XYZ file of C-alpha atoms in Angstrom:
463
model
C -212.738 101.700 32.710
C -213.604 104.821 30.801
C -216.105 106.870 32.220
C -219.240 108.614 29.998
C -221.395 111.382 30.930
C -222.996 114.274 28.602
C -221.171 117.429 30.242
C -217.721 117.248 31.618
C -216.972 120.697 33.539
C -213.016 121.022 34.599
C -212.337 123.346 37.440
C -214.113 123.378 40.624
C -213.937 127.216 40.756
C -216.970 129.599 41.264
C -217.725 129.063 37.002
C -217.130 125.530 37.293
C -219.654 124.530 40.125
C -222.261 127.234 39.256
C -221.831 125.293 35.850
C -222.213 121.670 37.072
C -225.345 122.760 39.904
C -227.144 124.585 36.990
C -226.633 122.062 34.314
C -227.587 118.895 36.688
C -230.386 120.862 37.947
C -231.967 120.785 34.071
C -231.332 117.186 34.013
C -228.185 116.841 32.250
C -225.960 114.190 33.111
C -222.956 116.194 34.541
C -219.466 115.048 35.987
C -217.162 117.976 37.338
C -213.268 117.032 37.660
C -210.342 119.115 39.091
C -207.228 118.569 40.494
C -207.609 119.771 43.915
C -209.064 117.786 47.111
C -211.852 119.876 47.754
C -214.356 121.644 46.016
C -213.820 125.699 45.722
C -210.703 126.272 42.835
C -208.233 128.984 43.961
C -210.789 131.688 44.708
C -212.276 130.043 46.941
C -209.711 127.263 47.753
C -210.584 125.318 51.303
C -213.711 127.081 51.330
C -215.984 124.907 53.626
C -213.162 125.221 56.492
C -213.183 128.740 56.276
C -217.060 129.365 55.863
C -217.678 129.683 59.191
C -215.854 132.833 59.560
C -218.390 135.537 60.330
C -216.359 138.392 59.943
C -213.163 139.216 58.559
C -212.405 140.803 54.823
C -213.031 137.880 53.181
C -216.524 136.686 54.921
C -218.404 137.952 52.692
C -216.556 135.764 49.866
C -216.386 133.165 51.885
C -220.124 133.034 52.040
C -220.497 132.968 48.606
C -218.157 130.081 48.241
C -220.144 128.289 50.465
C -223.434 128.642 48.927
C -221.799 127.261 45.718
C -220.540 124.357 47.258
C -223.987 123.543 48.989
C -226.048 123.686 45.875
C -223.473 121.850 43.923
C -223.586 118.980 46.156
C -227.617 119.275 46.210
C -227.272 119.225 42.253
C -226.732 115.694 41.670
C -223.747 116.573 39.751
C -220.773 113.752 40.000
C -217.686 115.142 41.614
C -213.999 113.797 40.933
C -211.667 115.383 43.216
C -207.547 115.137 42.682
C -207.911 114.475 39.254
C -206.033 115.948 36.531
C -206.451 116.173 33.204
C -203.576 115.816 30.797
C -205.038 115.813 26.784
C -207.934 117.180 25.347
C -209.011 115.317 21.636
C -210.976 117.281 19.795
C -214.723 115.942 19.171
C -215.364 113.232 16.873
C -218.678 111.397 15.811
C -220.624 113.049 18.689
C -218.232 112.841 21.315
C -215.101 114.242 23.104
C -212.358 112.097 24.662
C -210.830 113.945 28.027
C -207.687 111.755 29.079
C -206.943 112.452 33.100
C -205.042 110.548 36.301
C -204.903 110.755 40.053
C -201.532 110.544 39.839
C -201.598 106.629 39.521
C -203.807 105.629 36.847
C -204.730 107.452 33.805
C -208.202 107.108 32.573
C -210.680 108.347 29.556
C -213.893 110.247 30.105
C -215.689 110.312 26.801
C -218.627 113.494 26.563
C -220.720 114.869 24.548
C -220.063 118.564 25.555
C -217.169 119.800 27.600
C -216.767 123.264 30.065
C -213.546 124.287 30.505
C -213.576 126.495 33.832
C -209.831 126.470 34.463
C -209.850 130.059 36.043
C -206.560 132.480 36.016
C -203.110 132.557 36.645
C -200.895 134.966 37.923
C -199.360 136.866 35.213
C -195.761 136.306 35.073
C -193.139 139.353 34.947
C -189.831 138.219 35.108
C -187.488 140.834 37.841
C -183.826 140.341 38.549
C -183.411 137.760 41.214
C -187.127 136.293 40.239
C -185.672 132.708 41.097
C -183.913 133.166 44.670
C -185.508 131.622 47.709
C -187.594 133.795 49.496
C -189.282 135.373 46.035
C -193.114 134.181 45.417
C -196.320 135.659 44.213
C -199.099 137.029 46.248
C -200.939 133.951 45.057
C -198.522 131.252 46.294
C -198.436 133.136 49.784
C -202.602 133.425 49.299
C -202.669 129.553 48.989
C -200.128 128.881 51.900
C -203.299 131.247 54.312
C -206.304 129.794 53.039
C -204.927 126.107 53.280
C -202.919 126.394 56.536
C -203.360 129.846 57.957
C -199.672 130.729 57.225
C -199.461 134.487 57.008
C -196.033 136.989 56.199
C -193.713 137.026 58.777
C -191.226 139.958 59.931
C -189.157 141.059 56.733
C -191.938 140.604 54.043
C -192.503 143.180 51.170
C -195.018 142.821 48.662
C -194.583 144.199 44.991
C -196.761 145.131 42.158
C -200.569 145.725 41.484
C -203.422 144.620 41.324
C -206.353 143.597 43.653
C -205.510 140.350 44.675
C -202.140 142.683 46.088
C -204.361 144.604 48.282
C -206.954 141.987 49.331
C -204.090 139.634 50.350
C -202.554 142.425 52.310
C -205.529 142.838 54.295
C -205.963 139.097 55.092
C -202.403 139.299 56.531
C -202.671 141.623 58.917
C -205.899 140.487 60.071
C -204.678 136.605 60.431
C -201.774 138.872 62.964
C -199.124 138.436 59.418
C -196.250 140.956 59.081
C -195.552 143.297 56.534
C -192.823 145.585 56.230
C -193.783 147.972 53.249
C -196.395 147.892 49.851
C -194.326 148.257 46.535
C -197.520 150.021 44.290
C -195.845 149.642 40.587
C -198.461 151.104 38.625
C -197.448 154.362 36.799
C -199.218 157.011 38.148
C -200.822 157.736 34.481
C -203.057 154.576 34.961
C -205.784 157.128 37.224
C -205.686 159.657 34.379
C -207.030 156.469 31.525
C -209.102 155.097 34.012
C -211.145 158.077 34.539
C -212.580 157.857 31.433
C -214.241 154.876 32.624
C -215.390 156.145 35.814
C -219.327 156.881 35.219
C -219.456 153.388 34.190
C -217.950 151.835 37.060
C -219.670 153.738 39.439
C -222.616 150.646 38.669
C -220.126 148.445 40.029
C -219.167 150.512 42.776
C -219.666 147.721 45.309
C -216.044 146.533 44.133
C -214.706 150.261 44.268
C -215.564 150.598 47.593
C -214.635 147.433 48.251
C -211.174 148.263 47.368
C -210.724 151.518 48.945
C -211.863 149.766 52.036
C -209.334 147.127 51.443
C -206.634 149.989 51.309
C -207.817 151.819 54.189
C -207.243 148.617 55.984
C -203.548 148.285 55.248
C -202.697 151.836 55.662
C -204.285 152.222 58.993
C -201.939 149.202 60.041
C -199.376 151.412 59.492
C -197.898 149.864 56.500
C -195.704 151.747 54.114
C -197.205 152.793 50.598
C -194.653 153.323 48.256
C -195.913 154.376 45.249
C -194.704 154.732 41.450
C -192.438 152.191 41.706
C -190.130 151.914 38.468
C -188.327 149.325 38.749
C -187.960 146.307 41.233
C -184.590 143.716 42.438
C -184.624 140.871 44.371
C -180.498 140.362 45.535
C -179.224 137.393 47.818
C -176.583 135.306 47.321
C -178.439 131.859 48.399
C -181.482 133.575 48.832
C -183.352 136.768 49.134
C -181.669 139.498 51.874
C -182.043 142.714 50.010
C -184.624 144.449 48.362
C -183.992 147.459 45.799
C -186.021 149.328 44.475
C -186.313 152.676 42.025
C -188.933 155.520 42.681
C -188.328 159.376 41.857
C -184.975 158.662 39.957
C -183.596 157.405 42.786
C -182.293 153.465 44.568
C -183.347 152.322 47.005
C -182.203 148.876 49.389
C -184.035 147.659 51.936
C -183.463 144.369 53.940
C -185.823 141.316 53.125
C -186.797 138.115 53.703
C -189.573 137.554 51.805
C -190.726 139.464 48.876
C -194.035 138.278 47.401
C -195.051 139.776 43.538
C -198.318 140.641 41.753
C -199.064 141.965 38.581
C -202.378 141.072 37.851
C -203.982 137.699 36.846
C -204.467 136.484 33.164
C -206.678 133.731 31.789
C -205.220 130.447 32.126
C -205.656 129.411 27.849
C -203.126 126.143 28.185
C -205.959 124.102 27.309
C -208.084 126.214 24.763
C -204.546 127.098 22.907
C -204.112 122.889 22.935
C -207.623 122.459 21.199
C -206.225 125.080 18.546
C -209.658 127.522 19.342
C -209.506 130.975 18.216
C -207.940 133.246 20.490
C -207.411 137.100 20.483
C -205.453 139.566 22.085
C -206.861 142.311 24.919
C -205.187 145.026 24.662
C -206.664 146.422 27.999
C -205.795 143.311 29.776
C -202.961 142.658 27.917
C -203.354 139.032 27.532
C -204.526 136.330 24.822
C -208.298 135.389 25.606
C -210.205 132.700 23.611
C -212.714 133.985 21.401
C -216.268 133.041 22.632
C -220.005 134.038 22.216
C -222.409 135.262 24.144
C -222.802 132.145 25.653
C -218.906 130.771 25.997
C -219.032 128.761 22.819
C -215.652 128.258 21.488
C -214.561 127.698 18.009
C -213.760 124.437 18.746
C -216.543 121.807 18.442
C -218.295 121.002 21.542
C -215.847 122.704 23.664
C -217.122 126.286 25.970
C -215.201 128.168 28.331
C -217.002 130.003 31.263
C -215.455 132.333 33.927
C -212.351 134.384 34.359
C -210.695 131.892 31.877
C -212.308 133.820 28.704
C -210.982 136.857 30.129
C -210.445 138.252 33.448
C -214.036 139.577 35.169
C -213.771 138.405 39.292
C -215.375 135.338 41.343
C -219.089 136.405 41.411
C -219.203 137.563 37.343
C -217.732 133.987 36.627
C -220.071 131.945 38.255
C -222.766 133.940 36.511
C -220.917 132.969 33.002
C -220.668 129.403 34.128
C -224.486 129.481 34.114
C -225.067 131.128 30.748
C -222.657 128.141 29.475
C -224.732 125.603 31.474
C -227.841 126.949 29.814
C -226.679 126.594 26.644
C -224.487 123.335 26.749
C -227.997 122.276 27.989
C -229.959 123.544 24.805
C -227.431 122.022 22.673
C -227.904 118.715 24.291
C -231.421 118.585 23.727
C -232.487 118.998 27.447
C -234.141 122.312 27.321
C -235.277 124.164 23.958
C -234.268 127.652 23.286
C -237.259 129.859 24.819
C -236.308 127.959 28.113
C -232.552 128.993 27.745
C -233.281 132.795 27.496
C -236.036 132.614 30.131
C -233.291 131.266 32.712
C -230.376 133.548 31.063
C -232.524 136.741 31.619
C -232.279 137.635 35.409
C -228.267 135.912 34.830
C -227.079 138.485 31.893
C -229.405 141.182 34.251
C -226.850 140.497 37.382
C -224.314 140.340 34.681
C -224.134 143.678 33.539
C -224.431 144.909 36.960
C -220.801 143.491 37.400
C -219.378 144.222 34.094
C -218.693 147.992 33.587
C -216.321 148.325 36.357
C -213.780 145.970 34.469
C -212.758 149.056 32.058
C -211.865 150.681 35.130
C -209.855 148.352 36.819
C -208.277 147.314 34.074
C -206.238 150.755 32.972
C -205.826 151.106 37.040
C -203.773 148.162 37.933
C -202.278 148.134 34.152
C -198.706 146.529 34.323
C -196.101 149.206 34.218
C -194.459 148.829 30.303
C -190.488 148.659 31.311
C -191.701 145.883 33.900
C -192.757 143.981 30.726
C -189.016 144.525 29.211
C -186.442 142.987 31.473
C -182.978 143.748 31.356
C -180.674 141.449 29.386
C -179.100 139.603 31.985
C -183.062 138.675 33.768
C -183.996 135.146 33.249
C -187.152 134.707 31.465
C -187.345 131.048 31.000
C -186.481 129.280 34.389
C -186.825 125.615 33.139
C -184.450 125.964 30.097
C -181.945 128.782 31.382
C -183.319 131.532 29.121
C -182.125 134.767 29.590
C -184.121 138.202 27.869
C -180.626 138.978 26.322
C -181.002 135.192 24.495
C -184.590 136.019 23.197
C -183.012 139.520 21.972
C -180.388 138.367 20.300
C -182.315 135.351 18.553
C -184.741 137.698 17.000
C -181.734 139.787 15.718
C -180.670 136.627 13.884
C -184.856 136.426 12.253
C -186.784 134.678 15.119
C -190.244 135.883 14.356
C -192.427 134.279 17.297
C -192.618 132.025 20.338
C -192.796 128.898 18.182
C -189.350 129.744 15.930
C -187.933 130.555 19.546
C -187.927 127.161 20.624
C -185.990 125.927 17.941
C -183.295 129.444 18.446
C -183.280 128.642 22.313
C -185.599 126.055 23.640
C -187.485 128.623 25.339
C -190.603 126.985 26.476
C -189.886 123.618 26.216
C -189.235 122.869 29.975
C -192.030 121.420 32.180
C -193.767 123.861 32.459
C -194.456 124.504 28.795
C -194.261 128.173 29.119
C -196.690 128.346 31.355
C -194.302 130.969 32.858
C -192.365 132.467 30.309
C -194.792 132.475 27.543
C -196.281 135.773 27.389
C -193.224 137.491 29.047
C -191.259 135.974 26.033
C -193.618 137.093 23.597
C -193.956 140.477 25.254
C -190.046 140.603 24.883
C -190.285 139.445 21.094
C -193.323 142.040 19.736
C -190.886 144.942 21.917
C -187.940 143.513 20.277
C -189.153 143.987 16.701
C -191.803 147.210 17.023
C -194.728 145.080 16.212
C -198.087 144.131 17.832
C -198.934 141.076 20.118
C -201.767 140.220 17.774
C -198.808 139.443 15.093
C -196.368 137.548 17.507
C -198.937 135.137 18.849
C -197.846 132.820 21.788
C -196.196 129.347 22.335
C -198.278 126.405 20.597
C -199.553 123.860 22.919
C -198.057 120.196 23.045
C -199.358 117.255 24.650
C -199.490 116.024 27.433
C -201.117 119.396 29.241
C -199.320 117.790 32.407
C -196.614 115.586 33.111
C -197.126 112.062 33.707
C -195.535 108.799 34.029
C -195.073 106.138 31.762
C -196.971 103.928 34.458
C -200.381 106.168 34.190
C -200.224 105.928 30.824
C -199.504 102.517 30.626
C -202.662 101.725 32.521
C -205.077 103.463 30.190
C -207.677 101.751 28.562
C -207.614 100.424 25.092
């Protein structure tokens, strides 16, 4: 049976319950979906079993976590946990049809305005040796801690940049985690650009201090810093045992376990790219970001985005933008008029642009090194279909413009993942390839269904 409400919010992440709590609390009939068991997204994944940590790095985010979950379940909001959503239709006479499953039965939610709050992923830079056991990302190993307190063991390297690399670091070693050295990739020019944003982030110096703190931390746990790190290989024959690495010039090998890599988060636009909504590409960030107001509105009817998923600005700015959306997905309803919605917004955009300015600065300081973004020949780029860089090369030598003519050249990004994790390294590889700009490659269109499913779920839909 199809389900109705007049918001939907997807994600359970700081944006989408500030989103839900703020919306319900005007009155408006909310439901909030996402596909994990418990309320928090990745930020703040398993939050209410780790709330109750007083101290520790990550208390203090822990604590807001928890605050979010308590007034979203004092909202009134609706909550439907383990539930994923697979098509998005666009909306039609009033409404918007959301198609989802618990992994059984596929259903239809049918709303009036929908808030997409589907967070970040990891951005994905393909290495030599990417794909042996024993290679992961910061943010798999972050999920395996904050789920079931596993922590790095003896023979564990981390690689890349970024804060989630240093933050995840510290929680290591203070869970009693091992690790054997910090691989710090970004070029050492990155300081020089990013002091030209430095009187701006000082407003935001909460996070700068939080950071140095975070490093301070690692280093007095007597962890190597290795920085300027050129170039990075994972070796193994049926899994990882070697790590080498190039800094000053010069190789070096290391034995390893367990290498976990970071380079920085980028929005997670699988869903906004399947609604066809404008997007444009950040050059600082170096990623594709829908194109929203002041307010999240998309270009697609009905349809707002809210939180690090319109472009990358941390836990506590994106529950701030899931209220502005609330506000006005509210407004647009007809629940509150438009003197109401700046009243509320005002003190919101005020804490707003206290957490702003510092993004300049962190992003030219934990910018992805350039050759990182270049693989060698032989590196595969596209895991599900076997897709090498050298492929991608030599099929725009032959006139492969884009992503989109790629498939057809290679079947690059047509695996299960639907380039979820070869998309913007591909394209990256493509604009390189031919000397031109991202803005004129574009990325991999979007084809339905978002997820997987089985013929069963679908079978059991509604008519």
């Amino acid at each position: 049976m199809s389900t109705v409400c007049d918001l939907l919010v997807i994600g359970a992440g700081p944006a989408g319950m500030a989103a839900a709590s703020t919306a319900a609390r005007l009155g408006v009939s909310t439901l909030l979906v996402d596909e994990q068991a418990a309320l928090g997204g990745q930020i703040y994944r398993n939050v209410e079993s780790h709330s109750n940590d007083a101290d520790g790095v990550s208390a203090a985010d822990w604590q807001r976590g928890a605050a979010l979950v308590r007034e979203f379940r004092a909202s009134g909001a609706r909550h439907r946990a383990g539930t994923q959503v697979w098509q998005l239709d666009p909306a039609q006479e009033g409404a918007c049809k959301i198609y989802v499953t618990d992994g059984t039965q596929a259903d239809v939610i049918r709303a009036r305005r929908v808030l997409l709050a589907t967070g970040a992923m990891e951005r994905p830079v393909p290495i030599p040796g990417w794909t042996l056991p024993g290679v992961m990302t910061v943010g798999a190993a972050q999920i395996l801690y904050k789920t079931g307190k596993h922590v790095p063991q003896a023979g564990t390297w981390i690689a890349g940049s970024g804060p989630l690399l240093w933050l995840f670091a510290a929680q290591a070693l203070e869970a009693g985690g091992k690790i054997e050295g910090i691989l710090d990739t970004a070029p050492r020019s990155n300081f020089a650009h990013a002091l030209r944003h430095s009187m701006a982030a000082l407003r935001g110096r909460a996070y700068l201090e939080r950071g140095l703190a975070l490093q301070a931390r690692v280093r007095r746990a007597g962890v190597p810093v290795i920085k300027d790190v050129a170039a990075i290989e994972a070796k193994g024959e049926d899994r990882l045992t070697t790590l080498r690495f190039r800094v000053g010039g010069r190789w070096r090998d290391v034995l390893a376990s367990t290498l976990l890599l970071h380079h920085g988060v980028v929005p997670n636009v699988h869903a906004t790219r399947s609604l066809r909504a404008q997007h444009r590409w950040d050059g600082p960030q170096r990623c594709f970001v829908p194109v929203v107001d002041a307010w999240g509105m998309t270009s697609a009817e009905a349809y707002a985005v809210a939180g690090d998923g319109a472009g990358i600005v941390g836990a506590e700015a994106s529950a701030l933008r899931g209220r502005l959306a609330a506000l006005e997905s509210a407004r647009r309803l007809g629940v509150i008029d438009e003197q109401r919605r700046d009243t509320e917004a005002a003190p919101i955009r005020g804490d707003l642009a206290r957490h702003m300015p510092v993004r300049a600065f962190l992003d030219q300081l934990f910018a992805p090194r350039a050759s990182l973004l270049a693989p060698a020949d032989e590196v595969l780029v596209c895991r599900c279909e076997s897709i090498t860089a050298g492929r991608i090369r030599d099929a725009v030598r032959l006139g492969c413009a884009g992503p989109n003519q790629m498939k057809a050249f290679t079947r690059c990004g047509m695996g299960p993942c639907q380039a979820r994790m070869c998309g913007l390294a591909a394209a990256e590889i493509i604009a390189h390839e031919r000397g031109v700009g991202m803005e004129e490659v574009g990325v991999f269109n979007v084809r339905p269904p978002l997820k997987p499913l089985s013929l069963q779920e679908l079978a059991a839909l509604p008519e």
